[in-house]
Amino acid sequence: MLSPSTTRFVGRLQARDPEAWFELWETFGPVIRARLARWGRGRIGPETVQDLTQETLAALADAIDRHDPSRGARFSTWLLAIARHMLSGEMDRRNAQKRGSGRRPSGLEPEWMEDTRPGRRPESDAPDEQFERAVFRAKVEAAFRKVEKETDFVDFSVYRMRILDGRSGKEVAEALGTSEATVSRRLSRVREALRERLAEVMELWSFTPEEREEAERKGLAANPKKADDHAFDQALAEILHAEIPVRPEDPPRGS
Amino acid sequence: MTLPGSLLILFGILAAGVFVVLLSVELARACARLAAHLAGWTAGVVAETAGILGAGLALTGGLLGMILGLLRAAPGEAARAAGRAARSLQRIAAGAGRLALVHPLRLFGIEVQDPLPGPPPTEALAGSRAPEPPPAAAPDAQGEDFPGYRIVGRLRSGGSGARLWIAEPDAAKRGEFRSRGHGEVGRVVLKAFSLQDEGALPHIVRENRALEAARSLGLVLDHGLNERRFYYVTPYVPGEDLRAAVERLHAQAPAQGLGQRELATALGWVRDLLQTLERYHAHGLWHKDIKPENIIVSGGRAHLVDLGLVTPLASAMTLTTTGTEYYRDPELVRLALRGVQVREVDGVKFDLYGVGAVLYTILENNFPAHGSLSPLTRRCPEALRWILRRSMADLRGRYASARQMLLDVEAVRQAEDPFALRPAELPSLGGRPPGDLPPEAAAVPAPPPPPAPGRPFPVPPPVPSGLSRRRRRSRRRSARPVPLVPVFLFLGFAAVFLYGLLGTARLEGGPALTHTMRLETAPDGSSHAVVESDPAAPVQPAARTVVADLALWTSGEEGWRKAGAASVPHPGEASGRPCTDPACRRGRLLLLDEIPARDEAGRAALAALAASLLEDGYELLAEAAAGDEAVELLAAARLALGPVASLAAAPREEAAAWLRAEDRADGLLLALPAGEGGLEVLGLLEEGGPSAGHLRARLRGAALETP
């Protein structure tokens, strides 16, 4: 069953709320774009990749009504399946044009979507691990961005210097001309905000309980003991550093 | 040996040493030039050969088979394939010809005009290579379309669809530029929009908005409008774009990142960029498209080019999402989607985000794929890392001005060891401000003053890098003005004053204003305009009206003039009076108005124009916010006032419905500030539309009636 926050967000998408669309685009657009570019390398250009990404996200919102929670499809699986469908539709269209026939690509039927469930597709077609990691990373990054907006710039910078840049507490304190105790206080504030936002984002972008618990399984627990702070920070740094090569495949685009 | 003799020998040895060193340097330079020439020539030959091979493969591998296969089944397709095959053959022949004739000559430095058809020029915007000659099949590049300019090359078009030409102004134009204080202008870039291209209209509208302010900054030298195109002229900055310069810099630097020397060079570019932006912002302009491709490195300085998205910071228009992904703050998109107006956001901070993204590109030789969270993987001073993050931070935490960021950047650039500088020592965190910075650009009230004589484009006078303080002081001393300068300045001001006085007197015969219009907000939140008779309204000194459908009418010193030849005959035109024919349907005009934000006289003139149109039964949509594309511009207007026989307010939802595609406005009136507080109204109407002829006649009639 979809969580109330997911249901609300899907409602906004279906009502074509532009801000909801941008949030979806900002969070998952680059992942889909990188994936489509990788699949279609040499066959489709950046403009088509951009169009297909938009179509994928639009199809996601339109098809979401047909989601059957009892089948247990993950959000990431849906996303990948729809992107693949969009690409194959594009290829069909091109082949049909080459042949001179008017064959149209097949629609996004529920039966077709069923085939996307894990375990029901041939192994070679199953969403790969790298894509799953990229989607998870996109969720973590979305939470990180929300915290960046909410917290003080110096607090957030201290967290980045200490956790993502790997500086010691003493080095950060020296760089900013402050005390280690202050650095520690600033770190705690950001970490607390991160935990809250991570829980929200994971709930919003998950279709299954297993997907919702993914953050906890990867060391990003929402309500840990004090002793887990270090593990939380390390897990976060590892996730944010791990998938870096996914996005730079995308060239900048002007408008 | 006597002492003077020893000195002479010593001097001789020293002179010989210096000579040998200089000779070695010159030899090294010559070798480098030769190597670069050989590399360029080889690359050209390889590219040519690859092109020939590619065309050959396409011909033999696919096209011939396709022609044979389709010959019976689809003769049309076969004919098209045959056409492609012919083009491939032509390409092969042309390439072989160039390999045999042109390239060998180029090896010996003999540049010949390519007599054979070749691939389209691929020069980057604002030119990183020598300008290409205009293609033979480009009749729209002929000089008669751009009076006063000779086309010498072209640049690759940007996203606006406008054509970019490199041109040389003739002697008269050069003199004109000198008299306007632009100094000696060499080559220029002509950016031309076709009026026949519907897609170009929103770009014309957008780029027009900042034209006047951009002129005052010396960014735009000239602009023109004829029956075929609208164009404006900017100085041409030859050089390579920042992306190429950064790649070169990283090729010279150690693998782990930029060293201190390269960093000093790169931070000099960032300083130039920030100083340029400081001037933009002081003149009320938002560049809105800061990215490496829009920064040209020439003579060691960075020049910001491309005015395509320049927007007045105080504009009442709706914020648009235009910009370049990864160099545009995602927050801007979010705000644009909420429909906020430009003046409701701080455009300065969005430009600074772009500078941060450019700084990231400089440090990483890559684009910031993760926005503000993009990781720095190469060596970077801690203080610079802080500057980068602050420039791309959330709006609240971001630098508030270009000057604030500039002070921090300069602190790093001028530090003896930038890698030892701590963020806590940056001026924005209480550290000592760096010395040797030019004074802050003062905010300029509207309308902005004319540019100072000889001001370089677009970067303010440089701080010479690499000079000692003593030498800088000595330069300043030598540049101190002689006592005659104030006298000339006084005479210059007097001449300008007299000219202005005469100009005002000469223009006193402009249209008298009989109406004023103001916007009022009702208690329920809806807005409406009120038009009132006001015989005592001030005279608009330089009102000028231009109406364009296919025919263009301009008013100048010689009176009304038909600039275009392709007008649609209409009964209303013959008499020069407003059309009274019932068949002459009045149109709905959407009025885009940049005047109310800053110009009282312009507002009054516009109100008079609006009132005269309303008296004729036009429906006028006053626009407070609009989207970006031409059709959406009309369809997405959020605040519309109409139907406007009485200019009664329509609720927003009703207005939006009214503007839908099946019932949208027939045309667009764009009011723009013109020189000396004047007004320019550009009417963009559907070609041959029912109201086009009438509107022309009405406007012409109104002008003729004016005493």
XYZ file of C-alpha atoms in Angstrom, chain B residues 77-575:
499
model
C 12.410 6.859 -51.177
C 14.862 5.637 -53.793
C 15.002 9.109 -55.294
C 15.699 10.639 -51.879
C 18.425 8.040 -51.265
C 19.875 8.882 -54.659
C 19.920 12.535 -53.627
C 21.821 11.650 -50.461
C 24.210 9.533 -52.521
C 24.805 12.473 -54.834
C 25.574 14.707 -51.854
C 27.980 12.072 -50.527
C 29.705 11.966 -53.895
C 29.888 15.740 -53.942
C 31.375 15.714 -50.428
C 33.978 13.152 -51.466
C 34.915 15.143 -54.553
C 35.124 18.410 -52.622
C 37.184 16.808 -49.867
C 39.582 15.228 -52.359
C 39.907 18.566 -54.109
C 40.739 20.327 -50.865
C 43.285 17.628 -49.990
C 44.962 18.111 -53.348
C 44.816 21.906 -53.626
C 44.002 23.769 -50.428
C 45.761 21.795 -47.707
C 49.220 21.689 -49.350
C 49.136 25.481 -49.683
C 48.050 25.849 -46.070
C 51.032 23.771 -44.988
C 53.244 26.594 -46.228
C 51.117 29.220 -44.545
C 49.315 30.330 -47.711
C 45.685 30.919 -46.814
C 43.399 30.579 -49.791
C 39.679 31.033 -49.952
C 38.193 27.591 -50.224
C 36.796 27.359 -53.769
C 34.971 24.140 -53.018
C 31.770 23.608 -51.035
C 32.624 22.396 -47.582
C 30.995 21.598 -44.274
C 29.192 24.428 -42.469
C 31.399 26.587 -40.253
C 31.549 25.397 -36.677
C 33.094 28.395 -35.004
C 32.118 28.789 -31.405
C 30.029 31.724 -30.261
C 32.083 34.873 -30.250
C 34.820 33.135 -32.073
C 37.714 31.002 -31.016
C 39.125 30.844 -34.545
C 39.597 33.189 -37.417
C 36.256 34.235 -38.865
C 34.928 32.211 -41.749
C 33.963 33.973 -44.965
C 30.212 34.193 -45.433
C 28.841 31.202 -47.303
C 28.059 31.912 -50.927
C 24.478 30.713 -50.533
C 23.510 33.135 -47.812
C 21.608 35.977 -49.437
C 20.345 37.155 -46.058
C 23.884 38.070 -45.101
C 24.216 40.694 -47.795
C 25.254 44.117 -46.744
C 22.035 45.842 -47.731
C 20.285 44.140 -44.823
C 22.736 45.627 -42.372
C 23.481 49.143 -43.593
C 26.879 50.325 -42.463
C 28.337 46.859 -41.970
C 30.289 44.452 -44.155
C 29.838 40.790 -43.284
C 33.173 38.983 -42.980
C 32.210 35.739 -41.267
C 29.617 33.963 -39.264
C 29.347 32.303 -35.883
C 27.435 29.267 -34.802
C 23.868 30.142 -33.799
C 22.814 29.779 -30.180
C 19.547 28.493 -28.788
C 17.527 31.545 -29.838
C 17.654 30.657 -33.533
C 19.143 34.050 -34.353
C 21.935 34.241 -36.896
C 25.251 35.576 -35.770
C 27.499 37.376 -38.211
C 30.931 38.846 -37.792
C 31.014 42.214 -39.505
C 33.189 45.250 -40.001
C 31.550 48.649 -39.586
C 32.216 51.172 -42.335
C 33.940 54.486 -41.696
C 30.662 56.293 -40.994
C 29.628 53.725 -38.417
C 33.032 53.812 -36.788
C 32.735 57.565 -36.502
C 29.274 57.172 -35.038
C 30.599 54.752 -32.442
C 33.440 57.118 -31.591
C 31.027 59.979 -31.130
C 28.935 57.853 -28.782
C 31.974 57.142 -26.661
C 32.646 53.559 -27.684
C 36.189 54.329 -28.774
C 37.747 52.526 -31.733
C 35.474 49.633 -32.671
C 36.974 46.918 -34.836
C 34.914 43.920 -35.720
C 31.435 43.485 -34.364
C 28.912 40.683 -33.979
C 25.505 41.152 -35.600
C 22.763 39.110 -34.010
C 19.847 38.982 -36.429
C 16.334 37.612 -35.931
C 14.106 36.922 -38.874
C 10.683 38.533 -38.517
C 9.279 35.801 -40.750
C 10.224 33.197 -38.162
C 7.398 32.996 -35.620
C 9.668 31.188 -33.205
C 11.955 34.195 -33.104
C 9.297 36.555 -31.741
C 9.640 35.630 -28.061
C 13.388 36.013 -28.361
C 12.974 39.422 -29.970
C 10.642 40.410 -27.181
C 13.005 39.158 -24.518
C 16.208 40.543 -25.955
C 14.565 43.898 -26.631
C 13.769 44.375 -22.989
C 17.303 44.924 -21.837
C 18.475 46.638 -24.980
C 18.517 50.172 -23.687
C 20.331 49.343 -20.460
C 22.761 47.148 -22.379
C 23.503 50.073 -24.693
C 24.311 52.249 -21.739
C 26.823 49.647 -20.592
C 28.508 49.658 -23.988
C 27.417 46.056 -24.511
C 25.194 46.916 -27.454
C 26.581 49.342 -30.006
C 23.686 49.600 -32.385
C 20.391 48.013 -33.333
C 18.143 48.060 -36.332
C 14.806 46.929 -37.634
C 13.676 46.486 -41.211
C 10.960 44.558 -42.974
C 12.855 41.299 -42.724
C 14.754 41.293 -39.513
C 15.547 42.774 -36.180
C 19.219 42.900 -35.279
C 21.591 44.323 -32.751
C 25.314 44.836 -32.739
C 27.832 43.970 -30.045
C 31.612 44.203 -30.027
C 33.390 41.094 -31.308
C 35.766 39.470 -28.854
C 38.059 36.999 -30.599
C 39.528 34.228 -28.498
C 38.694 30.843 -27.101
C 35.844 30.061 -24.760
C 36.516 29.338 -21.128
C 35.876 25.623 -21.476
C 38.729 25.323 -24.006
C 40.958 27.562 -21.879
C 40.275 25.430 -18.802
C 41.067 22.244 -20.685
C 44.352 23.738 -21.763
C 45.097 24.881 -18.229
C 44.483 21.404 -16.834
C 46.642 19.871 -19.554
C 49.538 21.955 -18.247
C 48.776 21.327 -14.549
C 49.693 18.301 -12.426
C 47.202 15.430 -12.503
C 45.960 16.097 -8.971
C 44.668 19.548 -9.884
C 45.647 23.138 -10.588
C 48.890 24.349 -9.071
C 49.486 27.799 -7.667
C 50.472 29.298 -11.029
C 47.482 27.930 -12.910
C 45.238 28.897 -10.022
C 46.396 32.512 -10.224
C 45.557 32.575 -13.948
C 42.156 30.989 -13.438
C 41.229 33.211 -10.506
C 42.130 36.195 -12.686
C 39.372 35.070 -15.063
C 36.934 34.731 -12.168
C 37.879 38.226 -11.025
C 37.184 39.591 -14.517
C 33.846 37.829 -14.571
C 32.823 39.189 -11.168
C 33.880 42.717 -12.043
C 31.826 42.522 -15.232
C 28.829 41.245 -13.315
C 29.237 43.997 -10.776
C 28.754 46.486 -13.610
C 25.761 44.595 -14.971
C 24.090 44.562 -11.574
C 24.901 48.212 -10.869
C 23.107 49.040 -14.133
C 20.113 46.950 -13.110
C 20.830 44.027 -15.419
C 20.808 40.303 -14.815
C 22.930 38.308 -17.304
C 21.073 35.057 -16.572
C 23.285 32.756 -18.636
C 26.682 32.538 -16.984
C 28.477 29.492 -18.365
C 31.925 28.686 -19.782
C 30.703 28.923 -23.388
C 29.646 32.535 -22.766
C 33.034 33.574 -21.423
C 35.738 34.334 -23.954
C 39.355 34.390 -22.848
C 41.251 36.925 -24.908
C 44.575 38.543 -24.092
C 44.594 36.895 -20.682
C 41.285 38.500 -19.717
C 37.871 36.895 -19.459
C 35.038 38.592 -21.356
C 31.389 37.829 -20.745
C 29.410 37.619 -23.998
C 25.919 36.694 -25.223
C 23.153 39.029 -24.145
C 20.440 36.616 -25.195
C 18.899 36.244 -21.759
C 19.850 39.587 -20.205
C 16.912 40.811 -18.148
C 16.322 43.997 -16.153
C 16.480 43.093 -12.472
C 13.404 45.224 -11.818
C 11.342 43.765 -14.645
C 7.674 43.184 -14.007
C 7.670 40.182 -16.312
C 7.219 36.635 -15.143
C 10.405 34.799 -14.349
C 11.241 32.210 -16.986
C 13.200 29.009 -16.653
C 15.634 29.837 -19.427
C 19.317 29.271 -18.765
C 21.711 26.393 -19.018
C 21.256 23.309 -16.935
C 23.901 22.780 -14.242
C 24.908 26.453 -14.503
C 21.409 27.628 -13.578
C 20.266 27.397 -9.969
C 17.406 24.843 -9.747
C 15.751 27.247 -7.315
C 15.211 29.629 -10.233
C 13.165 26.974 -12.004
C 11.138 26.384 -8.861
C 10.387 30.089 -8.504
C 9.551 30.400 -12.202
C 7.092 27.543 -11.916
C 5.352 29.431 -9.125
C 4.854 32.308 -11.558
C 6.762 34.940 -9.620
C 7.864 38.141 -11.282
C 11.494 38.897 -12.051
C 11.549 41.828 -9.643
C 10.372 39.596 -6.797
C 13.577 37.565 -6.862
C 17.192 38.556 -6.393
C 18.676 37.991 -9.849
C 22.120 38.952 -8.568
C 22.275 35.779 -6.514
C 21.346 33.632 -9.488
C 24.192 35.137 -11.508
C 26.531 34.353 -8.608
C 25.379 30.739 -8.631
C 26.489 30.634 -12.271
C 29.884 32.070 -11.279
C 30.177 29.317 -8.667
C 29.363 26.681 -11.281
C 31.976 28.208 -13.596
C 34.505 28.157 -10.742
C 33.700 24.470 -10.241
C 34.337 23.848 -13.942
C 37.669 25.627 -13.642
C 38.760 23.565 -10.643
C 37.456 20.188 -11.810
C 37.583 20.513 -15.604
C 34.035 19.184 -15.530
C 30.535 20.559 -15.046
C 28.845 20.517 -11.615
C 26.698 17.464 -12.248
C 25.281 17.450 -8.712
C 24.662 21.186 -8.437
C 25.662 22.633 -5.094
C 26.495 19.148 -3.818
C 29.004 18.414 -6.576
C 32.133 16.932 -5.005
C 35.567 18.439 -5.500
C 37.863 15.605 -6.435
C 40.957 17.628 -7.349
C 43.316 19.678 -5.252
C 41.763 22.960 -4.167
C 42.625 25.485 -1.470
C 40.282 25.183 1.496
C 39.359 28.865 1.279
C 38.435 28.516 -2.403
C 36.351 25.450 -1.618
C 34.453 27.648 0.860
C 33.945 30.380 -1.733
C 32.656 27.848 -4.242
C 30.173 26.382 -1.791
C 28.976 29.763 -0.631
C 28.360 30.941 -4.183
C 26.250 27.855 -4.916
C 24.600 27.660 -1.485
C 20.911 28.135 -0.798
C 19.737 31.694 -1.522
C 19.874 32.681 2.155
C 23.475 31.610 2.597
C 24.778 32.754 -0.800
C 26.932 35.825 -1.390
C 24.746 38.894 -1.525
C 26.737 40.733 -4.190
C 29.418 40.246 -6.815
C 31.660 42.586 -4.818
C 31.407 40.404 -1.713
C 32.444 37.325 -3.679
C 35.093 39.294 -5.557
C 36.775 40.323 -2.294
C 36.998 36.686 -1.204
C 38.296 35.512 -4.588
C 40.895 38.262 -4.634
C 42.023 37.320 -1.127
C 42.822 33.823 -2.422
C 44.368 35.071 -5.656
C 46.626 37.554 -3.902
C 47.613 35.207 -1.067
C 51.278 34.226 -1.040
C 50.245 30.619 -0.588
C 46.540 30.154 -1.409
C 46.683 26.606 -0.090
C 47.613 27.917 3.351
C 44.780 30.458 3.475
C 42.000 29.465 5.886
C 38.320 30.250 5.204
C 38.322 32.220 8.472
C 40.759 34.654 6.832
C 38.406 35.506 3.974
C 36.991 39.063 4.059
C 33.421 37.731 4.217
C 34.311 35.943 7.463
C 36.066 38.934 8.997
C 39.472 38.577 7.318
C 41.503 41.465 5.916
C 40.227 42.703 2.541
C 42.719 42.424 -0.324
C 44.361 45.532 -1.760
C 44.499 46.764 -5.344
C 40.871 46.359 -6.230
C 39.108 48.835 -8.497
C 36.391 50.870 -6.786
C 32.979 49.352 -6.458
C 30.665 49.921 -9.416
C 28.115 52.465 -8.294
C 24.434 51.694 -8.678
C 23.073 53.615 -11.612
C 19.609 55.162 -11.431
C 17.345 54.721 -14.409
C 17.662 55.919 -17.084
C 21.348 55.098 -17.023
C 23.931 57.586 -18.277
C 25.790 57.113 -21.563
C 28.941 55.019 -21.394
C 32.207 56.660 -20.473
C 34.479 57.333 -23.445
C 36.769 54.501 -24.369
C 35.384 52.069 -21.831
C 36.444 48.581 -22.881
C 33.914 45.877 -23.490
C 32.730 44.377 -21.283
C 35.325 44.207 -18.528
C 36.221 47.317 -16.577
C 39.778 48.651 -16.786
C 42.070 45.815 -15.763
C 44.262 45.627 -12.723
C 47.531 44.577 -14.363
C 48.483 41.276 -12.813
C 52.082 40.381 -12.160
C 53.185 43.995 -11.577
C 54.737 45.120 -8.345
C 52.906 47.705 -6.254
C 55.636 50.214 -6.932
C 55.207 49.805 -10.680
C 51.446 50.112 -10.349
C 51.865 53.327 -8.369
C 54.246 54.650 -10.961
C 51.756 53.800 -13.692
C 49.045 55.606 -11.809
C 51.314 58.639 -11.471
C 52.093 58.629 -15.167
C 48.396 58.318 -15.993
C 47.473 61.289 -13.809
C 45.407 63.713 -15.933
C 47.077 66.894 -17.078
C 45.327 70.157 -16.101
C 43.811 70.569 -19.587
C 41.618 67.514 -19.110
C 39.087 69.200 -16.767
C 38.715 71.986 -19.329
C 37.935 69.490 -22.082
C 35.589 67.653 -19.760
C 33.757 70.891 -19.019
C 33.506 71.677 -22.726
C 32.267 68.134 -23.395
C 29.558 68.409 -20.751
C 28.552 71.790 -22.072
C 28.274 70.379 -25.597
C 26.163 67.454 -24.377
C 23.945 69.844 -22.423
C 23.443 72.102 -25.422
C 22.760 69.139 -27.663
C 20.152 67.865 -25.217
C 18.562 71.297 -25.048
C 18.412 71.593 -28.818
C 17.160 68.027 -29.130
C 14.322 68.702 -26.720
C 13.389 71.844 -28.570
C 13.514 70.004 -31.888
C 11.275 67.230 -30.589
C 8.679 69.475 -29.048
C 6.325 68.605 -31.850
C 5.899 65.053 -30.558
C 2.477 63.598 -29.879
C 0.535 65.390 -27.193
C -0.811 63.154 -24.475
C -4.453 63.350 -23.647
C -4.900 60.334 -21.433
C -3.206 58.661 -18.534
C -3.565 55.100 -17.439
C -2.949 53.618 -14.053
C -3.414 50.205 -12.538
C -5.611 49.835 -9.480
C -6.172 46.873 -7.242
C -9.744 46.239 -6.117
C -10.578 45.048 -2.577
C -11.142 41.542 -3.937
C -7.546 41.433 -5.170
C -8.349 41.780 -8.872
C -6.580 44.466 -10.860
C -7.893 46.854 -13.430
C -6.658 49.822 -15.353
C -8.153 53.269 -15.260
C -7.829 55.598 -18.219
C -8.443 59.260 -17.571
C -8.407 62.316 -19.769
C -5.577 64.556 -18.818
C -5.072 67.526 -21.115
C -2.254 68.732 -18.908
C -0.294 65.531 -19.305
C 3.370 66.079 -20.110
C 4.584 66.055 -23.661
C 6.578 62.977 -24.522
C 9.802 64.234 -26.109
C 10.928 61.269 -28.172
C 7.972 58.999 -28.685
C 8.443 56.718 -31.631
C 6.155 53.988 -32.815
C 7.056 51.020 -34.923
C 4.437 48.600 -36.113
C 5.419 45.398 -37.772
C 3.372 42.779 -39.465
C 5.050 42.454 -42.775
C 5.021 46.133 -43.344
C 6.798 48.346 -40.902
C 6.054 51.936 -40.174
C 8.440 54.163 -38.422
C 8.254 57.762 -37.430
C 11.385 59.813 -37.623
C 12.429 63.333 -38.206
C 11.122 63.188 -41.757
C 7.685 62.030 -40.600
C 6.051 58.664 -41.015
C 7.852 56.326 -43.307
C 6.930 52.955 -44.644
C 9.948 50.811 -44.064
C 8.586 47.614 -45.504
C 7.317 46.807 -48.966
C 5.124 43.804 -48.314
C 2.126 45.530 -46.782
C -1.381 44.173 -47.129
C -3.599 46.792 -48.823
C -6.495 47.853 -46.672
C -9.194 50.497 -47.138
C -8.272 52.056 -43.859
C -4.797 52.835 -45.061
C -5.776 54.830 -48.095
C -7.165 57.773 -46.191
